[in-house]
Amino acid sequence: MGNSVVFDKTVQLMQDRLNLNSLNQQVISANLANLSTPGYAAKELSFDATLRDAMEDNVLHLTCKNPQHRDPADLDASMKTPELVSTGPVDLDREMVNLSRNNIEYQYMVTMLNKKFTMLKQAISDGGM
């Protein structure tokens, strides 16, 4: 989306959230597909480890004295993919709840993105008068 004025950080954050929901959908689907697989351990995305690593690496400090430090304003570089952790045997009820929650979050983000684009479309069409 670049640094366009039209597509601001809100749209980028919505896109990032949709990407995370898509990744979460893949993890949940894999868990459900392996429900009857002996020895398979369910997996989930863990943001705790990513946050802990970021805090231990002092990534959250806003001063950059070393050229190898990340720029706090660069969201792409500072956003890491959440860690995939095993949670034990697959629990069908838990996975179905996770699937429903993920679907609701995804649909909410799509709705908000559509509203954003509707507002932009209206601003463009009203501005052309």
Short mmCIF file of C-alpha atoms in Angstrom, two decimals:
data_model
loop_
_atom_site.label_atom_id
_atom_site.label_comp_id
_atom_site.label_asym_id
_atom_site.label_seq_id
_atom_site.Cartn_x
_atom_site.Cartn_y
_atom_site.Cartn_z
CA MET A 1 0.00 0.00 0.00
CA GLY A 2 3.01 2.26 0.31
CA ASN A 3 3.06 5.68 1.89
CA SER A 4 -0.05 6.88 0.07
CA VAL A 5 -2.15 9.55 1.75
CA VAL A 6 -5.33 7.71 0.72
CA PHE A 7 -4.29 4.42 2.29
CA ASP A 8 -3.24 5.52 5.74
CA LYS A 9 -1.91 3.48 8.65
CA THR A 10 -5.44 2.42 9.57
CA VAL A 11 -5.79 0.48 6.33
CA GLN A 12 -2.33 -1.04 6.82
CA LEU A 13 -3.21 -2.13 10.36
CA MET A 14 -6.47 -3.65 9.13
CA GLN A 15 -4.54 -5.53 6.45
CA ASP A 16 -2.08 -6.81 9.05
CA ARG A 17 -4.95 -8.01 11.24
CA LEU A 18 -6.59 -9.78 8.30
CA ASN A 19 -3.27 -11.48 7.54
CA LEU A 20 -3.03 -12.67 11.15
CA ASN A 21 -6.60 -13.95 11.00
CA SER A 22 -5.74 -15.84 7.83
CA LEU A 23 -2.68 -17.39 9.46
CA ASN A 24 -4.75 -18.30 12.53
CA GLN A 25 -7.35 -19.92 10.23
CA GLN A 26 -4.62 -22.15 8.78
CA VAL A 27 -3.47 -23.22 12.25
CA ILE A 28 -7.01 -24.00 13.43
CA SER A 29 -7.76 -25.90 10.21
CA ALA A 30 -4.62 -28.00 10.66
CA ASN A 31 -5.68 -28.81 14.22
CA LEU A 32 -9.15 -29.86 13.09
CA ALA A 33 -7.75 -31.90 10.20
CA ASN A 34 -5.55 -33.81 12.63
CA LEU A 35 -8.25 -34.36 15.26
CA SER A 36 -7.96 -38.16 15.04
CA THR A 37 -4.22 -38.33 14.32
CA PRO A 38 -2.48 -40.24 17.12
CA GLY A 39 0.23 -38.22 18.85
CA TYR A 40 -0.67 -34.94 17.14
CA ALA A 41 -0.42 -31.93 19.45
CA ALA A 42 -2.69 -28.97 18.76
CA LYS A 43 -0.98 -25.70 17.91
CA GLU A 44 -1.88 -22.06 18.39
CA LEU A 45 -0.35 -18.68 17.68
CA SER A 46 1.40 -17.19 20.69
CA PHE A 47 1.95 -13.47 20.97
CA ASP A 48 3.40 -13.77 24.48
CA ALA A 49 6.78 -15.07 23.30
CA THR A 50 7.02 -12.42 20.59
CA LEU A 51 6.27 -9.63 23.05
CA ARG A 52 8.70 -11.07 25.62
CA ASP A 53 11.47 -11.25 22.97
CA ALA A 54 10.77 -7.67 21.90
CA MET A 55 11.00 -6.44 25.50
CA GLU A 56 14.19 -8.40 26.17
CA ASP A 57 15.79 -7.01 22.99
CA ASN A 58 14.90 -3.45 24.04
CA VAL A 59 13.07 -2.99 20.76
CA LEU A 60 10.51 -0.80 22.48
CA HIS A 61 12.99 1.95 23.30
CA LEU A 62 12.65 4.95 21.04
CA THR A 63 16.34 5.89 20.85
CA CYS A 64 18.39 4.45 17.99
CA LYS A 65 22.10 4.94 18.61
CA ASN A 66 23.18 1.84 16.73
CA PRO A 67 22.49 1.47 12.97
CA GLN A 68 21.42 -2.16 13.59
CA HIS A 69 18.51 -1.05 15.81
CA ARG A 70 15.05 -1.07 14.30
CA ASP A 71 13.31 2.17 13.52
CA PRO A 72 10.31 2.46 15.90
CA ALA A 73 8.31 4.16 13.14
CA ASP A 74 8.82 1.21 10.75
CA LEU A 75 5.90 -1.07 11.60
CA ASP A 76 6.83 -3.72 9.03
CA ALA A 77 10.25 -4.32 10.57
CA SER A 78 9.01 -4.31 14.14
CA MET A 79 6.02 -6.62 13.54
CA LYS A 80 7.03 -10.24 13.92
CA THR A 81 5.03 -13.31 13.10
CA PRO A 82 3.64 -14.82 16.28
CA GLU A 83 5.24 -18.03 17.49
CA LEU A 84 3.48 -21.34 16.90
CA VAL A 85 3.28 -23.35 20.14
CA SER A 86 1.90 -26.80 20.96
CA THR A 87 -1.01 -26.92 23.40
CA GLY A 88 -1.56 -30.65 23.81
CA PRO A 89 -4.21 -32.93 22.31
CA VAL A 90 -6.77 -31.43 19.95
CA ASP A 91 -9.99 -30.48 21.74
CA LEU A 92 -12.83 -30.25 19.20
CA ASP A 93 -14.91 -27.84 21.29
CA ARG A 94 -11.97 -25.50 21.88
CA GLU A 95 -11.01 -25.51 18.21
CA MET A 96 -14.59 -24.77 17.13
CA VAL A 97 -14.72 -21.82 19.55
CA ASN A 98 -11.38 -20.59 18.17
CA LEU A 99 -12.68 -21.01 14.63
CA SER A 100 -15.84 -19.02 15.41
CA ARG A 101 -13.90 -16.26 17.19
CA ASN A 102 -11.43 -16.00 14.32
CA ASN A 103 -14.25 -15.84 11.77
CA ILE A 104 -16.04 -13.08 13.69
CA GLU A 105 -12.83 -11.04 13.97
CA TYR A 106 -12.13 -11.50 10.26
CA GLN A 107 -15.65 -10.46 9.25
CA TYR A 108 -15.45 -7.43 11.56
CA MET A 109 -12.18 -6.29 9.96
CA VAL A 110 -13.60 -6.77 6.45
CA THR A 111 -16.67 -4.72 7.44
CA MET A 112 -14.49 -1.93 8.85
CA LEU A 113 -12.30 -1.95 5.73
CA ASN A 114 -15.40 -1.73 3.52
CA LYS A 115 -16.64 1.23 5.57
CA LYS A 116 -13.28 2.94 5.17
CA PHE A 117 -13.39 2.45 1.39
CA THR A 118 -17.01 3.65 1.26
CA MET A 119 -15.98 6.84 3.05
CA LEU A 120 -13.10 7.35 0.62
CA LYS A 121 -15.39 6.73 -2.37
CA GLN A 122 -17.91 9.23 -1.03
CA ALA A 123 -15.19 11.82 -0.45
CA ILE A 124 -13.93 11.36 -3.99
CA SER A 125 -17.39 11.54 -5.60
CA ASP A 126 -18.48 14.55 -3.49
CA GLY A 127 -15.20 16.33 -4.19
CA GLY A 128 -15.78 16.16 -7.94
CA MET A 129 -18.87 18.39 -7.92
#
